[in-house]
Backbone as numpy.savetxt, mean C-alpha at the origin, in Angstrom:
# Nx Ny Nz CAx CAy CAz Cx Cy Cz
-8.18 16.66 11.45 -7.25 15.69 10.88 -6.95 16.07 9.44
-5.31 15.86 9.12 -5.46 16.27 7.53 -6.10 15.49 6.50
-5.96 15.79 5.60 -7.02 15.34 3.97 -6.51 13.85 4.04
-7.25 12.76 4.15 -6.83 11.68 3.82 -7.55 11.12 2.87
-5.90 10.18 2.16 -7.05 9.34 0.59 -6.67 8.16 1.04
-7.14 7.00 0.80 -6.94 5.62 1.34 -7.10 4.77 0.15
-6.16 4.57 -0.77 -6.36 3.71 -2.04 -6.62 2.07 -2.17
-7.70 2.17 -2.83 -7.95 0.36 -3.32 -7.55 -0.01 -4.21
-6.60 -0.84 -4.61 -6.41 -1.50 -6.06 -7.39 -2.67 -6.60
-7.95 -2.34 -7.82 -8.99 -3.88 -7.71 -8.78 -3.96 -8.98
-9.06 -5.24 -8.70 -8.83 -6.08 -10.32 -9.81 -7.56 -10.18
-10.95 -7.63 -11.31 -11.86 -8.53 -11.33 -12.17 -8.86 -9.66
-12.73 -7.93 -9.34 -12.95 -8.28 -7.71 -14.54 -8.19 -7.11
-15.27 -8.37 -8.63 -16.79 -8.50 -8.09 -17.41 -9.53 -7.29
-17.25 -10.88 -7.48 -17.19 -11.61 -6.80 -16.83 -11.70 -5.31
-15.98 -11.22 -4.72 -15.69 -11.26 -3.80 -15.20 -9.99 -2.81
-15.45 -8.46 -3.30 -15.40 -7.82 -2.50 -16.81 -7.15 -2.05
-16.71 -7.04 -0.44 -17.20 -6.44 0.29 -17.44 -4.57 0.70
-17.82 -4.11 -0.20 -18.17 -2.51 -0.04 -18.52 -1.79 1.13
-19.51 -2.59 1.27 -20.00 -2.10 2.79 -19.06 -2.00 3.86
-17.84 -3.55 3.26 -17.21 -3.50 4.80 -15.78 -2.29 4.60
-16.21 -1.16 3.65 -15.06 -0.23 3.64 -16.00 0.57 4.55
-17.04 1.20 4.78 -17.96 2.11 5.36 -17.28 2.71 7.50
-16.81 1.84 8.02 -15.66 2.57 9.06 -15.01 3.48 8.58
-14.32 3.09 7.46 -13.47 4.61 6.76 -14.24 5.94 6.90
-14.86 5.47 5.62 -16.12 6.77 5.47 -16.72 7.46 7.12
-16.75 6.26 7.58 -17.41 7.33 8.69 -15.77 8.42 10.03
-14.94 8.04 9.23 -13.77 8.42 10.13 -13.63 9.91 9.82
-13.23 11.10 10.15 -13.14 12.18 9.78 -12.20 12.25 8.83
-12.68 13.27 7.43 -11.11 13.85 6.96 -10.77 13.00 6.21
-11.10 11.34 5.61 -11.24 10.30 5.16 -12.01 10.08 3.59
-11.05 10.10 2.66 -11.63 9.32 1.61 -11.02 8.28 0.60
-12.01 7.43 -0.14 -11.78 6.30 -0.50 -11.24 6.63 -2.25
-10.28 6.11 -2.31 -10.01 5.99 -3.76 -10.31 4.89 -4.04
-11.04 4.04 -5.05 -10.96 2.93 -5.29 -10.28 2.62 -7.16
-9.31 2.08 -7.33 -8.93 2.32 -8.70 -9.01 0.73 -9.38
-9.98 0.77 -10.52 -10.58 -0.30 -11.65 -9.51 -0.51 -11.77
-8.22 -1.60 -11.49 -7.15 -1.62 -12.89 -7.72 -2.67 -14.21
-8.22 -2.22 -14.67 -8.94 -2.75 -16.20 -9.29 -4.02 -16.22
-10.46 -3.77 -15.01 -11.28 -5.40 -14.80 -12.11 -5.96 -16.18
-12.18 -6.75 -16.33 -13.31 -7.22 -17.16 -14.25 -7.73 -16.82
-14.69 -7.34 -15.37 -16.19 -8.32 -14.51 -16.67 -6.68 -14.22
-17.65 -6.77 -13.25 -18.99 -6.23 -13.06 -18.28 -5.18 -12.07
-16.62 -5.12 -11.59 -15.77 -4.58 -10.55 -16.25 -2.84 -10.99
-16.04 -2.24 -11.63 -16.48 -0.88 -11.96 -17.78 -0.63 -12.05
-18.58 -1.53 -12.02 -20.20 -0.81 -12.02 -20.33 -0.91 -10.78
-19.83 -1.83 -10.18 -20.19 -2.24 -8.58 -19.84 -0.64 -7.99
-18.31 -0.40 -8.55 -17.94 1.06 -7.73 -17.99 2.11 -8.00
-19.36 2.08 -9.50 -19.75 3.44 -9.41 -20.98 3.66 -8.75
-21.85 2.46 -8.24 -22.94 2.42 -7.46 -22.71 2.72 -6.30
-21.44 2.44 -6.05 -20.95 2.73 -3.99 -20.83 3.83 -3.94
-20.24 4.81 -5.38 -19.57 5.89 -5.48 -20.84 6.98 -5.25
-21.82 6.79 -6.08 -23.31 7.26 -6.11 -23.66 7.78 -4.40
-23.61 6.52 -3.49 -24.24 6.30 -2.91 -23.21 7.29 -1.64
-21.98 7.68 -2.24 -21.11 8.51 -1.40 -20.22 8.84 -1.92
-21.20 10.38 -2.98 -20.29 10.84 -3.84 -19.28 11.97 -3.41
-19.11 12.22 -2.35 -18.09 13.26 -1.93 -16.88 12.46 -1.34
-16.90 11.52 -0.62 -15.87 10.39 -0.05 -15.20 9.59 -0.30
-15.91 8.71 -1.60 -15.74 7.65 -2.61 -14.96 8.60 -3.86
-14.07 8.51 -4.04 -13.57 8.54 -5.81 -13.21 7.27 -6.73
-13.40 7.40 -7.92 -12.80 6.24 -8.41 -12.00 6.66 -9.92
-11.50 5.56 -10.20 -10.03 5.67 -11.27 -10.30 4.39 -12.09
-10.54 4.62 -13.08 -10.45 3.59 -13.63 -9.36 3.76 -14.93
-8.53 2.73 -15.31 -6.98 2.28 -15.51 -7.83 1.71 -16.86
-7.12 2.16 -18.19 -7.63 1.14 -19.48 -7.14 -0.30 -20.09
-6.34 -0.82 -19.23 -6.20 -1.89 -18.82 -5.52 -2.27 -17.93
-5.54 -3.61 -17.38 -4.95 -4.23 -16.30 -3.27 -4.08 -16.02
-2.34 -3.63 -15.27 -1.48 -3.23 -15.98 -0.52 -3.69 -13.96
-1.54 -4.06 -13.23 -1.17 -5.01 -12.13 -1.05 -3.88 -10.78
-0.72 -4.65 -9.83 -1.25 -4.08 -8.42 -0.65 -3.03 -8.34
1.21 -3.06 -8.74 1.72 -1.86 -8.04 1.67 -0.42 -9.07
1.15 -0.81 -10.61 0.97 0.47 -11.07 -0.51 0.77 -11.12
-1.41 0.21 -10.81 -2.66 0.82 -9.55 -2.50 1.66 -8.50
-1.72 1.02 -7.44 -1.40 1.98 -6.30 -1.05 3.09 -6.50
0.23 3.10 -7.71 1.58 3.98 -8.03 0.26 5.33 -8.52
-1.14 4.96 -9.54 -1.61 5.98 -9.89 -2.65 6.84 -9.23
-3.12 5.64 -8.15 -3.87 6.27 -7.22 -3.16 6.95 -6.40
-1.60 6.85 -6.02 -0.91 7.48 -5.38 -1.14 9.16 -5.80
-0.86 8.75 -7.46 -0.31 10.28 -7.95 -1.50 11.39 -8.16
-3.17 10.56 -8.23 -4.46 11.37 -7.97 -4.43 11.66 -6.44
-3.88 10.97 -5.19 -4.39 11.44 -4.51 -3.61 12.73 -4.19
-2.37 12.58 -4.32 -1.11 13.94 -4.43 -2.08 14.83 -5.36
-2.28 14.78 -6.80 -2.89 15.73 -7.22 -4.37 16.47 -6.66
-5.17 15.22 -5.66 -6.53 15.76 -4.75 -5.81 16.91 -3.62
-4.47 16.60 -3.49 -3.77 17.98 -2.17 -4.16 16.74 -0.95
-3.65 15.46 -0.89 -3.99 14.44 0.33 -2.67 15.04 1.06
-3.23 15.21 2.29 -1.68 15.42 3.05 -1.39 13.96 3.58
-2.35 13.37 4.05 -1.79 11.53 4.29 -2.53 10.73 3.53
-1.65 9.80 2.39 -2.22 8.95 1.69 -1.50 7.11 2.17
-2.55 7.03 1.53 -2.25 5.15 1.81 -2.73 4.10 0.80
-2.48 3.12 0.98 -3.43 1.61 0.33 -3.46 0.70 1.44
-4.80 -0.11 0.88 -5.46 -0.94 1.37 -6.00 -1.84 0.74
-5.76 -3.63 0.46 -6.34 -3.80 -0.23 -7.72 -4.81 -0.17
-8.45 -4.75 -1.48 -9.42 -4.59 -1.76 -10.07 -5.85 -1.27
-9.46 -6.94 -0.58 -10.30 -8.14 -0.02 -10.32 -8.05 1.10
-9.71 -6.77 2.11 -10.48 -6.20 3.48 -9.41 -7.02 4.49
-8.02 -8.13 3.98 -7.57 -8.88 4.86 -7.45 -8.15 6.32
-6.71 -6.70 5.75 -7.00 -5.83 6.68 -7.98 -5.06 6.90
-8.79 -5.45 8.28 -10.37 -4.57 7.85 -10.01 -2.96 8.30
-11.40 -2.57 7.66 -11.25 -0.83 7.67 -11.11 -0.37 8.89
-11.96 -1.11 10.08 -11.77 -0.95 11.36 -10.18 -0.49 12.12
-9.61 -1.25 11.25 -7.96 -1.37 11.87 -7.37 -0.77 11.03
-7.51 -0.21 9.94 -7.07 0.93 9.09 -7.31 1.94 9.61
-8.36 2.21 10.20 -8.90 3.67 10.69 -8.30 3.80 12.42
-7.62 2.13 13.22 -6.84 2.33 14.33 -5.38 2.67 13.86
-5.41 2.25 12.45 -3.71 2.55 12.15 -3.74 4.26 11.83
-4.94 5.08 11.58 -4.84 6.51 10.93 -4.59 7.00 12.80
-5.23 6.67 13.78 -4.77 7.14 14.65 -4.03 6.85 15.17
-3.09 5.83 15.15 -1.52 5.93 15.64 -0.61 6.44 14.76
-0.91 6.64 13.38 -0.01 7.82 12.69 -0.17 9.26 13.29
-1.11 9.43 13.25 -1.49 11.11 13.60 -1.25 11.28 15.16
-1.80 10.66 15.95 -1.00 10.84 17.42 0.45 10.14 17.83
0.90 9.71 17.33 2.42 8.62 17.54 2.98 10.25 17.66
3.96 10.38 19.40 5.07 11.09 19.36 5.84 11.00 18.50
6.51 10.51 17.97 7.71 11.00 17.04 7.77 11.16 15.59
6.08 11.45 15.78 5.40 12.03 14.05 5.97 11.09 13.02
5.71 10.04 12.33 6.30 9.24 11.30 5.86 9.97 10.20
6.86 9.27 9.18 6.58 10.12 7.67 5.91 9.00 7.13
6.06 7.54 7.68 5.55 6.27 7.11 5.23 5.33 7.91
3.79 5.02 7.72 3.69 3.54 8.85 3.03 2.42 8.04
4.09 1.55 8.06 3.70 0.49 8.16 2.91 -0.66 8.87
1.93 -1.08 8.02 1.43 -2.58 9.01 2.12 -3.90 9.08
2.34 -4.51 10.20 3.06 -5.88 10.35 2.28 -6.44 10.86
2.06 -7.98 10.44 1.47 -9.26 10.61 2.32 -9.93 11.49
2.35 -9.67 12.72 2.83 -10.55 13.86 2.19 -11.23 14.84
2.20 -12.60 14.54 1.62 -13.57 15.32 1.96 -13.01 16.78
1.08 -12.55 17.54 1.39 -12.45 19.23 0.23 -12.67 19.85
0.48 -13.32 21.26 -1.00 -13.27 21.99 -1.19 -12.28 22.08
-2.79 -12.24 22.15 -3.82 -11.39 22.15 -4.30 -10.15 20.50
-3.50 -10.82 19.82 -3.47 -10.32 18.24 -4.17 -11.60 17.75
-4.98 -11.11 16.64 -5.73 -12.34 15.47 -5.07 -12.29 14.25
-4.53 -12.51 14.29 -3.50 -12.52 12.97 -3.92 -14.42 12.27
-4.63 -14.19 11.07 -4.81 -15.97 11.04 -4.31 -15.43 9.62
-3.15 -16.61 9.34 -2.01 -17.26 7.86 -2.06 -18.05 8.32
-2.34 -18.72 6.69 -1.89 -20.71 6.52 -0.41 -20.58 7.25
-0.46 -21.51 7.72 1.54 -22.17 7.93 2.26 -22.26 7.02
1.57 -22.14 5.49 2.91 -22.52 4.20 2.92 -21.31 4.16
1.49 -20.00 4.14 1.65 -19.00 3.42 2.88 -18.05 4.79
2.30 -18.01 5.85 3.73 -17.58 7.15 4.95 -17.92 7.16
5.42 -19.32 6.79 6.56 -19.18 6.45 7.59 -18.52 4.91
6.34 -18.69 4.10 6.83 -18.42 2.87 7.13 -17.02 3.05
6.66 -16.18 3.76 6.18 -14.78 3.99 7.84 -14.38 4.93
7.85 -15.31 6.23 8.96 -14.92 6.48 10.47 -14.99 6.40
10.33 -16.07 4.96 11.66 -15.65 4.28 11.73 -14.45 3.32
10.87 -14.73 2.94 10.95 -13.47 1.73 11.13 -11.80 2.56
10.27 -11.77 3.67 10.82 -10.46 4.52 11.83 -11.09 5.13
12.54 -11.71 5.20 14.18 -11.71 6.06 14.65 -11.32 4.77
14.40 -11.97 3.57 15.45 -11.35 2.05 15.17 -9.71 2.05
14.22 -9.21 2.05 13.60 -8.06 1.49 14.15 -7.05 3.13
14.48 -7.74 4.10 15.01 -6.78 5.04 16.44 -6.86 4.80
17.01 -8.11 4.38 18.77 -7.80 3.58 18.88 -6.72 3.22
17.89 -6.93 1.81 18.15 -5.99 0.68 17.95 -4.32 1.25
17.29 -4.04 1.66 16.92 -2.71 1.93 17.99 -2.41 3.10
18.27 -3.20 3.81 19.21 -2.94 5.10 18.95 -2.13 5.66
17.67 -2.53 6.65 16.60 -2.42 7.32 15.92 -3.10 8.28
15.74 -2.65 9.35 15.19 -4.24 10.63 13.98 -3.78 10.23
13.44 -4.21 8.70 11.94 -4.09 8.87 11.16 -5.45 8.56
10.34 -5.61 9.62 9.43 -7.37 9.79 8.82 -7.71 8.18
7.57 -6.67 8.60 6.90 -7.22 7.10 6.50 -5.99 6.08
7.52 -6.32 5.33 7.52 -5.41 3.78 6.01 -5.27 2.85
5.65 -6.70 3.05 4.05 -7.03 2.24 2.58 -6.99 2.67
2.73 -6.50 4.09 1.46 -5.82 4.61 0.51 -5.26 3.61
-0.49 -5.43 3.53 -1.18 -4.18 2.66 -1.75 -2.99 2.88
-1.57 -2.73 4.05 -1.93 -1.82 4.89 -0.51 -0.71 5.03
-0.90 0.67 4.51 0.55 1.38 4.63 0.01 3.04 4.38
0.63 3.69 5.20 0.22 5.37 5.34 1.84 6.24 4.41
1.17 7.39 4.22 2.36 8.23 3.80 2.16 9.43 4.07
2.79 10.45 4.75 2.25 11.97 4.76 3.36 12.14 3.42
2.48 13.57 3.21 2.95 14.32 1.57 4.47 14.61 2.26
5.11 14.26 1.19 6.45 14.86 1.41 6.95 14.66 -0.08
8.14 15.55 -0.49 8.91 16.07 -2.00 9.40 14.42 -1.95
10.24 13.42 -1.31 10.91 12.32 -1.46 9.57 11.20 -2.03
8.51 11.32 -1.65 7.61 10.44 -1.93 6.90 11.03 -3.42
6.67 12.16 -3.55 6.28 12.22 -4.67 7.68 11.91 -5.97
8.83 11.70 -5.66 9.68 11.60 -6.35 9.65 10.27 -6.36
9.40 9.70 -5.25 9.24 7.95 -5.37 8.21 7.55 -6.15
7.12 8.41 -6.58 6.28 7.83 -7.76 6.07 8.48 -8.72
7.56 9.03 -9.21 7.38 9.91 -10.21 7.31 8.56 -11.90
8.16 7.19 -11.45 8.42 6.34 -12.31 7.77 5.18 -11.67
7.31 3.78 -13.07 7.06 2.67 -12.76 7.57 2.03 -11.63
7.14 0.80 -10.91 8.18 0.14 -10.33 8.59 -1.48 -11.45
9.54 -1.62 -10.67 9.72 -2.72 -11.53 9.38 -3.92 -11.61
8.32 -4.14 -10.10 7.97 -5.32 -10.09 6.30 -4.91 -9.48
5.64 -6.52 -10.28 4.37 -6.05 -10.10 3.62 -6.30 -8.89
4.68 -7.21 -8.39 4.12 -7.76 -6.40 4.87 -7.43 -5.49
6.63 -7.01 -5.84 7.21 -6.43 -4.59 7.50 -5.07 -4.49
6.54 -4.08 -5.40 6.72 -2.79 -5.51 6.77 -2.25 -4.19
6.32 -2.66 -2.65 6.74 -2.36 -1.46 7.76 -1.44 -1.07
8.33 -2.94 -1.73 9.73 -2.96 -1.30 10.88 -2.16 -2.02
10.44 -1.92 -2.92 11.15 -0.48 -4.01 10.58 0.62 -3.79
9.18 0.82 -3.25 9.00 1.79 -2.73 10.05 2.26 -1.43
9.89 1.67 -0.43 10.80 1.84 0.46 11.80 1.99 0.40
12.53 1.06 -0.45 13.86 1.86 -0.58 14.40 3.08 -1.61
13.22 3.61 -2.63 13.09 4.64 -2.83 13.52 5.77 -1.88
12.62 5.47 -1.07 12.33 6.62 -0.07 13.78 6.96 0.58
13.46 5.61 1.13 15.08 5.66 2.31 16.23 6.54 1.51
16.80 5.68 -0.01 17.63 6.54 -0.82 17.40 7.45 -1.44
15.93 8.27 -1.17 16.28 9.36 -1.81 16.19 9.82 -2.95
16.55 11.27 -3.70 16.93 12.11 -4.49 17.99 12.81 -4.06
18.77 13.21 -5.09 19.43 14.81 -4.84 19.04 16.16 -4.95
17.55 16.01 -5.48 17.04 17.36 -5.24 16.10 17.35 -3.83
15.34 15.43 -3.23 14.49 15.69 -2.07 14.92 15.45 -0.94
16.16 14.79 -0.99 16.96 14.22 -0.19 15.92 12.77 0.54
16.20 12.36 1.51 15.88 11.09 1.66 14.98 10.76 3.07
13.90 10.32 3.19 13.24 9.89 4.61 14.35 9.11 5.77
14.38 9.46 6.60 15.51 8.57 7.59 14.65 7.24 7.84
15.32 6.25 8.30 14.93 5.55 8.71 13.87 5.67 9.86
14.69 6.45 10.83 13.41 6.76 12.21 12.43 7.42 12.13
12.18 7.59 10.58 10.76 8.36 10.08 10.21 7.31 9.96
10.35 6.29 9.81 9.75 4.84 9.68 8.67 4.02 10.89
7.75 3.81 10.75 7.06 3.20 11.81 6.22 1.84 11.66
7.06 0.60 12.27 5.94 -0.61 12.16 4.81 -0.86 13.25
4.10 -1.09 12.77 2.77 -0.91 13.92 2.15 -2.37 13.98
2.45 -3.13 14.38 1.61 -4.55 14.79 0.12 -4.25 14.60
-0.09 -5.52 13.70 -1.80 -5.31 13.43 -2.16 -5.97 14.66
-3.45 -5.96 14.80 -4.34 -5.79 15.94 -5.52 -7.42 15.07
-5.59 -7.35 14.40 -5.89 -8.49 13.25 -6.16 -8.32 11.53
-5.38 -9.36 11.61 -5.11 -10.04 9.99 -6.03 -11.39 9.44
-6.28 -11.81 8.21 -6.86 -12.86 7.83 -6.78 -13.16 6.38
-5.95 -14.37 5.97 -5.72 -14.70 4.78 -7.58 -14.59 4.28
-7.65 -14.29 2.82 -9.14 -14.05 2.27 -8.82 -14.94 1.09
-9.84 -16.23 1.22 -9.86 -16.72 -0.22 -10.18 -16.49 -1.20
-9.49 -16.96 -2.40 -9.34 -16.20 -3.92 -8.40 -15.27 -4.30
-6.77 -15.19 -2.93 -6.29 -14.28 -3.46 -5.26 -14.87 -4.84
-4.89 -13.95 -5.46 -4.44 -13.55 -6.75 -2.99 -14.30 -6.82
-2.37 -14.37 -5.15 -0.91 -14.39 -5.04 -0.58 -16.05 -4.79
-0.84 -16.83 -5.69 -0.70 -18.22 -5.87 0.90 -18.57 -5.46
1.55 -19.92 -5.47 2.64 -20.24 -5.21 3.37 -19.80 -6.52
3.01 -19.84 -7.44 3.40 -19.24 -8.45 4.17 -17.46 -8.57
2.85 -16.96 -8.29 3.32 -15.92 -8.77 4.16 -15.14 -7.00
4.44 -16.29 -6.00 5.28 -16.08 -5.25 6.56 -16.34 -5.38
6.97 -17.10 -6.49 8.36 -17.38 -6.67 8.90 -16.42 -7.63
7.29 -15.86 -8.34 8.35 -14.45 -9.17 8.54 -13.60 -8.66
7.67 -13.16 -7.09 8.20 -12.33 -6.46 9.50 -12.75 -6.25
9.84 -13.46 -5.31 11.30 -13.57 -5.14 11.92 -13.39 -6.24
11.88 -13.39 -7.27 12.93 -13.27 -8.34 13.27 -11.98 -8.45
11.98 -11.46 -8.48 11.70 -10.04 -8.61 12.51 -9.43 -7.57
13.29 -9.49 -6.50 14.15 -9.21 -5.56 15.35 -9.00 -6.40
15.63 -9.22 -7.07 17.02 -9.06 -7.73 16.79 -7.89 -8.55
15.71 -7.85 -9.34 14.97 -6.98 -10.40 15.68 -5.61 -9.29
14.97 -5.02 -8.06 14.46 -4.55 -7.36 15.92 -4.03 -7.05
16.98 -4.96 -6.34 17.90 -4.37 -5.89 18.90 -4.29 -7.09
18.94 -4.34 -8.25 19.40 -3.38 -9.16 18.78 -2.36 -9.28
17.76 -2.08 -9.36 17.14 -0.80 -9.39 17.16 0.42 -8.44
17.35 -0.11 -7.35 17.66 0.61 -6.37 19.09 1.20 -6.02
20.15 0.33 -6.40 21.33 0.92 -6.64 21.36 1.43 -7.80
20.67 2.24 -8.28 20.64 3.34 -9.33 19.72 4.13 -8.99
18.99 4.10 -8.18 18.23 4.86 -7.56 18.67 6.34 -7.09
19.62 6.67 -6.30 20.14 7.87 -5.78 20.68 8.56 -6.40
20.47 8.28 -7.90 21.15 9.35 -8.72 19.83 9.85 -10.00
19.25 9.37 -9.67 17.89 9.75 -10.33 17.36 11.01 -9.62
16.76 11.38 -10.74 16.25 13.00 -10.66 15.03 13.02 -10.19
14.91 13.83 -9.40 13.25 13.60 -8.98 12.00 15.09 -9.97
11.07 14.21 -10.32 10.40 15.28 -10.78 9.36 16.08 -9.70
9.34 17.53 -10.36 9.00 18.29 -9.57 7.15 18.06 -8.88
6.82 17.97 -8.52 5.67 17.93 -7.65 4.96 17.85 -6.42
6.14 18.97 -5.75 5.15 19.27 -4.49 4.39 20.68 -4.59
């Protein structure tokens, strides 16, 4: 299997994350853990240099000199794991909603899926025989904002905010994190349409490089970060996003493959 990095974003997450329950990864072939400090001020970085100790060839960690929010965490663990030579990188985040178990079923439907994806996505779809458990305010809130966020991108894609998401190395993706994003909770979704639109030097992922994969189970985790609050700046942040993106295809991509 190729080099895989599987990124954590954490922020003040001593309290409540579970280490051990990343250890499915670790034991998956070809598999390692980035976990990146974004400039906690709790016990979150000692915790993960003790895990790191304890599996120092598998475990890496990043620590960020201050807090600077989820999607420029990802964006830098992205750009260490490109610089480790990851041929498939991802995130995952750090309260396990999605457990490692089903991260490590999503690495094998990327790598065996006939029609080879360049990107898979995880979707949270309520279906029998799936465990998918969301509050009822937080599911609906969820599926307006992906009906907006599938407008904008103009895209039949379900759920944009999964946290669960793969990438094989390709020139369009490292150009997609060559810059900030502009928002600090729907960077997803500018990622993606990064991709989709492209460069003129990497040209652009097609859509049918695209793959949503129904989770197998999901579970809201209490204490997350994403209050009603800072859900209405996401939505705002949708506007942020699709200006940015219509300026997107004329941006230069920097060199790094």
């Amino acid at each position: 299997m190729p080099e895989t990095v599987i990124i954590v974003p954490c922020y003040n997450e001593a309290k409540r994350m579970n280490l051990e329950g990343f250890k499915p990864l670790l034991d998956h072939p070809g598999v390692r853990l980035l976990f990146v400090n974004d400039g906690s001020s709790d016990n979150t970085g000692l915790m993960l240099q003790a895990f790191r100790s304890e599996h120092p060839v598998r475990v890496l960690q990043l620590d960020l000199p201050k807090n600077g929010g989820k999607a420029e965490a990802v964006r830098q663990g992205m750009l260490r794991a490109w610089d480790e030579g990851a041929e498939v990188m991802g995130f995952l985040d750090a309260d396990l909603a999605t457990r490692a178990e089903e991260m490590v079923r999503l690495l094998r439907v990327f790598s065996e899926h006939p029609g080879a994806p360049q990107v898979l996505l995880g979707a949270r779809v309520k279906l029998l025989g799936r465990h998918i458990r969301r509050s009822p305010r937080r599911h609906v809130l969820g599926r307006i904002f992906a009906t907006c966020a599938s407008w904008l991108l103009g895209l039949p894609v379900y759920d944009t905010q999964c946290g669960a998401k793969l990438f094989r190395r390709h020139a369009t993706l490292r150009a997609a994190l060559g810059t900030p994003f502009h928002s600090r909770w729907v960077f997803d979704v500018e990622l993606i349409g990064r991709l989709v639109r492209g460069t003129h030097e990497t040209g652009s992922i097609p859509v049918d490089a695209f793959l949503e994969e129904p989770l197998a189970a999901w579970e809201d985790v209490r204490g997350s970060k994403l209050g009603p609050g800072a859900m209405a700046r996401a939505a705002l942040d949708l506007f942020a996003v699709r200006r940015a993106l219509a300026r997107w295809g004329n941006h230069a991509a920097p060199r790094g493959r």
